[in-house]
Amino acid sequence: MKLYFASDPGVSSSRCKVFFPEPEILGFTGGPGCGDTALFGNQLASMVALEAGVSRIYLTRRVWFPDLTTRMTIGMVDTRTLSAWPQLGEQFRPLVLEGLPEGVSCAQPQVLRRGGRFELFFWVHGAGMIRYVKGEGSDGVRFRVQNLERPCLYHPCDRDVGMEPSAAGLLTVKDHLEKKVERRADLRRLISNDATTVSYDEAVGQYVMYSVMLLKSEFSPERRVDEDNAPEWVRVIHRRTSPDGLAWSDAELVLWAQPWERVDLQFYSLQTLLQPGRICGVAG
């Protein structure tokens, strides 16, 4: 695997065209302009091709309120051109999600179109839950969640896994968490911090997931960064596979900082594009 950085001499803006501006701000996070305006997070968006040359972009809208609570909504924007970024504030339409508790937030939509149906993977936040789930739908707008009680992944602060308090630093807002948790050690093999992407490999007939994993920094003390929001942890990327998008394999470590690389280097996300005989990825 060859790893390139945006600052490398051979990787310039003339060779790397940025399609997703990050982020488009319609108001200030937690400051003036919050409320009816929002911040659109595009770094873990996805896109599918529809009929008649239409592309549908799925992304997250995050609204902050004056009391610094927040709400995340996943939705879509349809566009006939990819040469100009659409007006997100005017064209954004929330998805209709069935099978979720009232009042939860949702983020990071990954949408696949297969066999005439749409499949949606996303994070659910609220009611004590922070978990990654799958939904299905026929039109790409309305989805029914299939596995809320047995999700694809758990965040360390989900009510059912209840990791140690050091994981709480991974959350920006904690107002939606339950104070009492039922600890389920048997579920910890399905833990991920956050950024997750899913694709389907037609060549082998399986779903492929790349997500961030947390390793204890005590095992690599030179990589501990005290200024980090969770200094007890180091972020790396892991891979999982699934035959149905519901039951996932154990984690396989695929991307982590090498001994000769800078000590504060961590990996948070990996977007991939499957191509014949190889995978092209963009790491964050």
CSV table of C-alpha atoms in Angstrom, one decimal:
chain,number,residue,atom,x,y,z
A,1,MET,CA,0.0,0.0,0.0
A,2,LYS,CA,1.3,3.4,-1.0
A,3,LEU,CA,0.3,6.4,1.3
A,4,TYR,CA,0.3,10.0,0.0
A,5,PHE,CA,-0.3,13.2,2.0
A,6,ALA,CA,-1.9,16.3,0.5
A,7,SER,CA,1.3,18.2,1.5
A,8,ASP,CA,3.6,15.9,-0.6
A,9,PRO,CA,5.4,17.7,-3.4
A,10,GLY,CA,3.9,15.4,-6.0
A,11,VAL,CA,0.3,15.9,-4.8
A,12,SER,CA,-0.8,19.4,-5.8
A,13,SER,CA,-4.1,21.1,-6.2
A,14,SER,CA,-3.7,20.9,-10.0
A,15,ARG,CA,-3.9,17.1,-9.7
A,16,CYS,CA,-6.4,16.8,-6.9
A,17,LYS,CA,-9.8,18.5,-7.6
A,18,VAL,CA,-11.9,18.9,-4.5
A,19,PHE,CA,-15.5,18.1,-5.2
A,20,PHE,CA,-16.9,18.1,-1.7
A,21,PRO,CA,-16.1,21.4,0.0
A,22,GLU,CA,-15.8,20.8,3.8
A,23,PRO,CA,-17.9,22.1,5.3
A,24,GLU,CA,-20.5,24.4,3.9
A,25,ILE,CA,-21.4,26.6,6.8
A,26,LEU,CA,-24.8,28.2,7.1
A,27,GLY,CA,-24.4,29.7,10.5
A,28,PHE,CA,-21.7,29.2,13.2
A,29,THR,CA,-21.3,26.1,15.2
A,30,GLY,CA,-22.6,26.8,18.7
A,31,GLY,CA,-22.5,30.6,18.1
A,32,PRO,CA,-24.4,33.4,16.3
A,33,GLY,CA,-26.6,32.1,13.5
A,34,CYS,CA,-27.4,28.7,15.2
A,35,GLY,CA,-30.9,27.4,15.4
A,36,ASP,CA,-32.6,27.4,12.0
A,37,THR,CA,-29.3,27.4,10.2
A,38,ALA,CA,-26.9,24.5,10.1
A,39,LEU,CA,-23.5,23.0,9.3
A,40,PHE,CA,-23.5,20.4,6.6
A,41,GLY,CA,-20.9,17.7,7.1
A,42,ASN,CA,-19.8,16.3,3.7
A,43,GLN,CA,-16.7,14.3,4.7
A,44,LEU,CA,-18.7,11.1,5.1
A,45,ALA,CA,-21.3,11.7,2.5
A,46,SER,CA,-22.2,9.3,-0.3
A,47,MET,CA,-23.7,9.5,-3.7
A,48,VAL,CA,-25.8,7.2,-6.0
A,49,ALA,CA,-26.7,7.6,-9.7
A,50,LEU,CA,-30.4,7.8,-10.5
A,51,GLU,CA,-32.2,7.8,-13.8
A,52,ALA,CA,-32.2,10.6,-16.4
A,53,GLY,CA,-28.7,11.7,-15.4
A,54,VAL,CA,-29.6,12.7,-11.8
A,55,SER,CA,-27.2,12.2,-9.0
A,56,ARG,CA,-28.4,11.9,-5.4
A,57,ILE,CA,-26.0,13.1,-2.6
A,58,TYR,CA,-26.7,11.9,0.9
A,59,LEU,CA,-25.2,13.9,3.8
A,60,THR,CA,-25.6,15.1,7.4
A,61,ARG,CA,-27.1,18.4,8.5
A,62,ARG,CA,-26.2,19.4,12.1
A,63,VAL,CA,-28.0,22.1,13.9
A,64,TRP,CA,-26.8,23.7,17.1
A,65,PHE,CA,-29.1,25.4,19.5
A,66,PRO,CA,-28.3,28.3,21.9
A,67,ASP,CA,-28.0,26.0,24.9
A,68,LEU,CA,-25.3,24.1,23.0
A,69,THR,CA,-27.4,21.0,22.4
A,70,THR,CA,-27.4,19.7,18.9
A,71,ARG,CA,-29.5,17.7,16.4
A,72,MET,CA,-28.2,15.7,13.4
A,73,THR,CA,-30.4,14.8,10.5
A,74,ILE,CA,-29.5,12.8,7.4
A,75,GLY,CA,-31.0,13.7,4.1
A,76,MET,CA,-30.3,14.2,0.4
A,77,VAL,CA,-29.9,16.6,-2.4
A,78,ASP,CA,-30.7,15.7,-6.1
A,79,THR,CA,-28.6,17.4,-8.8
A,80,ARG,CA,-28.3,17.1,-12.6
A,81,THR,CA,-24.7,18.4,-12.6
A,82,LEU,CA,-21.6,17.6,-10.7
A,83,SER,CA,-19.7,20.6,-11.9
A,84,ALA,CA,-21.4,23.0,-9.5
A,85,TRP,CA,-22.2,22.4,-5.8
A,86,PRO,CA,-25.9,22.5,-5.1
A,87,GLN,CA,-27.5,25.0,-2.6
A,88,LEU,CA,-27.7,22.7,0.4
A,89,GLY,CA,-29.7,25.0,2.6
A,90,GLU,CA,-32.5,25.2,0.0
A,91,GLN,CA,-32.4,21.7,-1.6
A,92,PHE,CA,-31.7,19.5,1.4
A,93,ARG,CA,-34.6,17.0,2.1
A,94,PRO,CA,-34.5,14.8,5.3
A,95,LEU,CA,-34.9,11.1,4.8
A,96,VAL,CA,-37.9,9.2,6.3
A,97,LEU,CA,-36.6,6.6,8.8
A,98,GLU,CA,-38.9,4.0,10.2
A,99,GLY,CA,-38.1,1.9,13.3
A,100,LEU,CA,-36.3,4.5,15.3
A,101,PRO,CA,-37.2,6.0,18.7
A,102,GLU,CA,-38.6,9.5,18.6
A,103,GLY,CA,-36.1,12.4,18.9
A,104,VAL,CA,-32.9,10.6,18.0
A,105,SER,CA,-30.2,12.1,15.8
A,106,CYS,CA,-28.7,10.4,12.8
A,107,ALA,CA,-25.4,10.9,11.0
A,108,GLN,CA,-23.0,9.7,8.3
A,109,PRO,CA,-25.3,8.2,5.6
A,110,GLN,CA,-23.7,5.6,3.4
A,111,VAL,CA,-26.1,4.6,0.7
A,112,LEU,CA,-25.8,1.7,-1.8
A,113,ARG,CA,-28.1,0.9,-4.7
A,114,ARG,CA,-28.3,-2.8,-5.5
A,115,GLY,CA,-30.9,-4.9,-7.3
A,116,GLY,CA,-33.4,-2.1,-7.6
A,117,ARG,CA,-33.3,-1.3,-3.9
A,118,PHE,CA,-31.5,1.2,-1.7
A,119,GLU,CA,-29.5,0.2,1.4
A,120,LEU,CA,-28.6,2.8,4.1
A,121,PHE,CA,-25.9,2.5,6.8
A,122,PHE,CA,-25.7,5.3,9.4
A,123,TRP,CA,-25.1,6.2,13.0
A,124,VAL,CA,-27.9,6.6,15.5
A,125,HIS,CA,-27.4,8.9,18.5
A,126,GLY,CA,-29.9,9.2,21.4
A,127,ALA,CA,-32.0,7.3,24.0
A,128,GLY,CA,-28.7,6.0,25.4
A,129,MET,CA,-27.6,4.6,22.0
A,130,ILE,CA,-24.7,5.4,19.7
A,131,ARG,CA,-24.7,2.6,17.2
A,132,TYR,CA,-24.3,1.9,13.5
A,133,VAL,CA,-27.3,0.4,11.8
A,134,LYS,CA,-28.6,-0.7,8.4
A,135,GLY,CA,-31.9,0.2,6.7
A,136,GLU,CA,-33.6,-0.7,3.4
A,137,GLY,CA,-35.9,1.1,1.0
A,138,SER,CA,-37.3,1.1,-2.5
A,139,ASP,CA,-37.1,4.7,-3.4
A,140,GLY,CA,-33.9,6.1,-1.7
A,141,VAL,CA,-36.0,8.4,0.5
A,142,ARG,CA,-37.9,6.2,2.9
A,143,PHE,CA,-36.0,3.5,4.8
A,144,ARG,CA,-36.9,0.9,7.5
A,145,VAL,CA,-34.2,0.2,10.0
A,146,GLN,CA,-33.4,-3.6,10.2
A,147,ASN,CA,-31.1,-4.0,13.2
A,148,LEU,CA,-31.5,-1.4,15.9
A,149,GLU,CA,-31.3,-3.9,18.7
A,150,ARG,CA,-28.4,-5.9,17.1
A,151,PRO,CA,-26.5,-3.2,15.2
A,152,CYS,CA,-23.5,-3.4,13.0
A,153,LEU,CA,-21.3,-1.5,15.4
A,154,TYR,CA,-21.4,0.2,18.8
A,155,HIS,CA,-19.7,3.4,19.9
A,156,PRO,CA,-17.7,3.0,23.2
A,157,CYS,CA,-20.4,5.2,25.0
A,158,ASP,CA,-23.4,3.2,23.8
A,159,ARG,CA,-25.6,2.1,26.8
A,160,ASP,CA,-25.0,-1.6,26.0
A,161,VAL,CA,-21.2,-1.6,26.1
A,162,GLY,CA,-20.4,1.1,28.6
A,163,MET,CA,-16.7,1.4,28.4
A,164,GLU,CA,-14.6,3.3,30.9
A,165,PRO,CA,-15.2,7.1,31.5
A,166,SER,CA,-12.1,7.9,29.4
A,167,ALA,CA,-14.2,7.3,26.2
A,168,ALA,CA,-16.6,10.1,27.1
A,169,GLY,CA,-14.0,12.6,25.7
A,170,LEU,CA,-14.8,11.2,22.2
A,171,LEU,CA,-18.2,12.9,22.3
A,172,THR,CA,-18.9,16.5,21.4
A,173,VAL,CA,-22.3,16.6,23.1
A,174,LYS,CA,-23.3,14.2,25.9
A,175,ASP,CA,-26.8,15.4,26.7
A,176,HIS,CA,-28.5,12.5,25.0
A,177,LEU,CA,-26.7,9.7,27.0
A,178,GLU,CA,-28.3,7.7,29.7
A,179,LYS,CA,-26.5,8.0,33.1
A,180,LYS,CA,-26.9,4.3,33.9
A,181,VAL,CA,-25.6,1.7,31.5
A,182,GLU,CA,-25.8,-2.0,31.3
A,183,ARG,CA,-22.3,-3.3,30.6
A,184,ARG,CA,-22.1,-5.9,27.9
A,185,ALA,CA,-18.5,-7.2,27.5
A,186,ASP,CA,-19.5,-9.7,24.8
A,187,LEU,CA,-20.4,-6.8,22.5
A,188,ARG,CA,-17.0,-5.1,22.6
A,189,ARG,CA,-15.7,-6.9,19.5
A,190,LEU,CA,-18.1,-4.6,17.6
A,191,ILE,CA,-16.8,-1.3,18.9
A,192,SER,CA,-15.9,1.6,16.7
A,193,ASN,CA,-15.3,5.2,17.6
A,194,ASP,CA,-17.1,7.0,14.7
A,195,ALA,CA,-16.2,7.5,11.1
A,196,THR,CA,-17.4,4.5,9.1
A,197,THR,CA,-17.8,3.7,5.4
A,198,VAL,CA,-19.5,0.7,3.7
A,199,SER,CA,-19.3,-0.6,0.1
A,200,TYR,CA,-20.3,-3.8,-1.7
A,201,ASP,CA,-17.7,-5.8,-3.6
A,202,GLU,CA,-19.5,-7.4,-6.5
A,203,ALA,CA,-16.5,-9.6,-7.4
A,204,VAL,CA,-16.7,-11.6,-4.1
A,205,GLY,CA,-20.3,-10.9,-3.2
A,206,GLN,CA,-19.8,-9.3,0.2
A,207,TYR,CA,-20.1,-6.0,2.0
A,208,VAL,CA,-16.8,-4.3,3.1
A,209,MET,CA,-16.6,-1.9,6.0
A,210,TYR,CA,-13.7,0.5,7.0
A,211,SER,CA,-14.0,2.2,10.4
A,212,VAL,CA,-11.9,3.8,13.1
A,213,MET,CA,-10.7,1.6,15.9
A,214,LEU,CA,-9.4,2.6,19.4
A,215,LEU,CA,-6.2,1.2,20.8
A,216,LYS,CA,-5.0,2.0,24.3
A,217,SER,CA,-2.2,4.6,24.1
A,218,GLU,CA,-0.5,2.9,27.1
A,219,PHE,CA,0.8,0.3,24.6
A,220,SER,CA,2.4,3.1,22.5
A,221,PRO,CA,3.1,5.8,25.1
A,222,GLU,CA,5.2,7.8,22.7
A,223,ARG,CA,2.0,8.4,20.7
A,224,ARG,CA,0.0,9.8,23.6
A,225,VAL,CA,-1.2,13.4,23.0
A,226,ASP,CA,-2.3,15.0,26.2
A,227,GLU,CA,-4.2,17.8,24.3
A,228,ASP,CA,-6.3,15.2,22.5
A,229,ASN,CA,-10.0,14.9,23.5
A,230,ALA,CA,-9.3,11.3,24.4
A,231,PRO,CA,-5.6,11.0,25.2
A,232,GLU,CA,-6.0,7.4,26.5
A,233,TRP,CA,-6.7,6.2,23.0
A,234,VAL,CA,-5.0,6.0,19.6
A,235,ARG,CA,-7.1,5.9,16.4
A,236,VAL,CA,-6.4,3.4,13.7
A,237,ILE,CA,-8.5,2.0,10.8
A,238,HIS,CA,-9.9,-1.5,10.7
A,239,ARG,CA,-11.8,-3.6,8.1
A,240,ARG,CA,-14.8,-6.0,8.4
A,241,THR,CA,-16.8,-8.0,5.9
A,242,SER,CA,-20.4,-9.3,5.9
A,243,PRO,CA,-22.5,-11.5,3.6
A,244,ASP,CA,-25.7,-9.5,4.4
A,245,GLY,CA,-24.7,-6.1,5.8
A,246,LEU,CA,-26.1,-7.2,9.2
A,247,ALA,CA,-23.7,-9.7,10.8
A,248,TRP,CA,-20.1,-8.5,10.6
A,249,SER,CA,-16.7,-10.3,10.9
A,250,ASP,CA,-14.2,-9.5,13.6
A,251,ALA,CA,-12.0,-6.5,13.0
A,252,GLU,CA,-8.9,-6.7,10.9
A,253,LEU,CA,-6.3,-3.9,11.4
A,254,VAL,CA,-5.4,-2.3,8.1
A,255,LEU,CA,-4.0,1.2,8.6
A,256,TRP,CA,-2.0,2.6,11.5
A,257,ALA,CA,0.9,4.9,12.1
A,258,GLN,CA,4.3,3.3,11.4
A,259,PRO,CA,7.3,3.6,13.8
A,260,TRP,CA,9.1,6.1,11.5
A,261,GLU,CA,6.1,8.4,11.1
A,262,ARG,CA,5.4,11.4,13.3
A,263,VAL,CA,4.3,10.5,16.8
A,264,ASP,CA,1.0,12.4,16.7
A,265,LEU,CA,-0.2,10.7,13.5
A,266,GLN,CA,-3.6,9.0,13.9
A,267,PHE,CA,-6.1,7.7,11.3
A,268,TYR,CA,-9.8,8.6,11.7
A,269,SER,CA,-11.5,7.6,8.5
A,270,LEU,CA,-11.0,5.8,5.2
A,271,GLN,CA,-13.2,6.4,2.1
A,272,THR,CA,-12.6,3.8,-0.5
A,273,LEU,CA,-13.4,3.3,-4.2
A,274,LEU,CA,-13.4,-0.3,-5.4
A,275,GLN,CA,-11.7,-0.7,-8.8
A,276,PRO,CA,-10.7,-3.9,-10.7
A,277,GLY,CA,-7.8,-5.5,-8.9
A,278,ARG,CA,-7.3,-2.6,-6.5
A,279,ILE,CA,-8.8,-0.2,-4.0
A,280,CYS,CA,-8.3,3.5,-4.0
A,281,GLY,CA,-8.8,5.2,-0.6
A,282,VAL,CA,-8.7,8.6,0.9
A,283,ALA,CA,-7.7,8.6,4.6
A,284,GLY,CA,-8.4,11.2,7.2
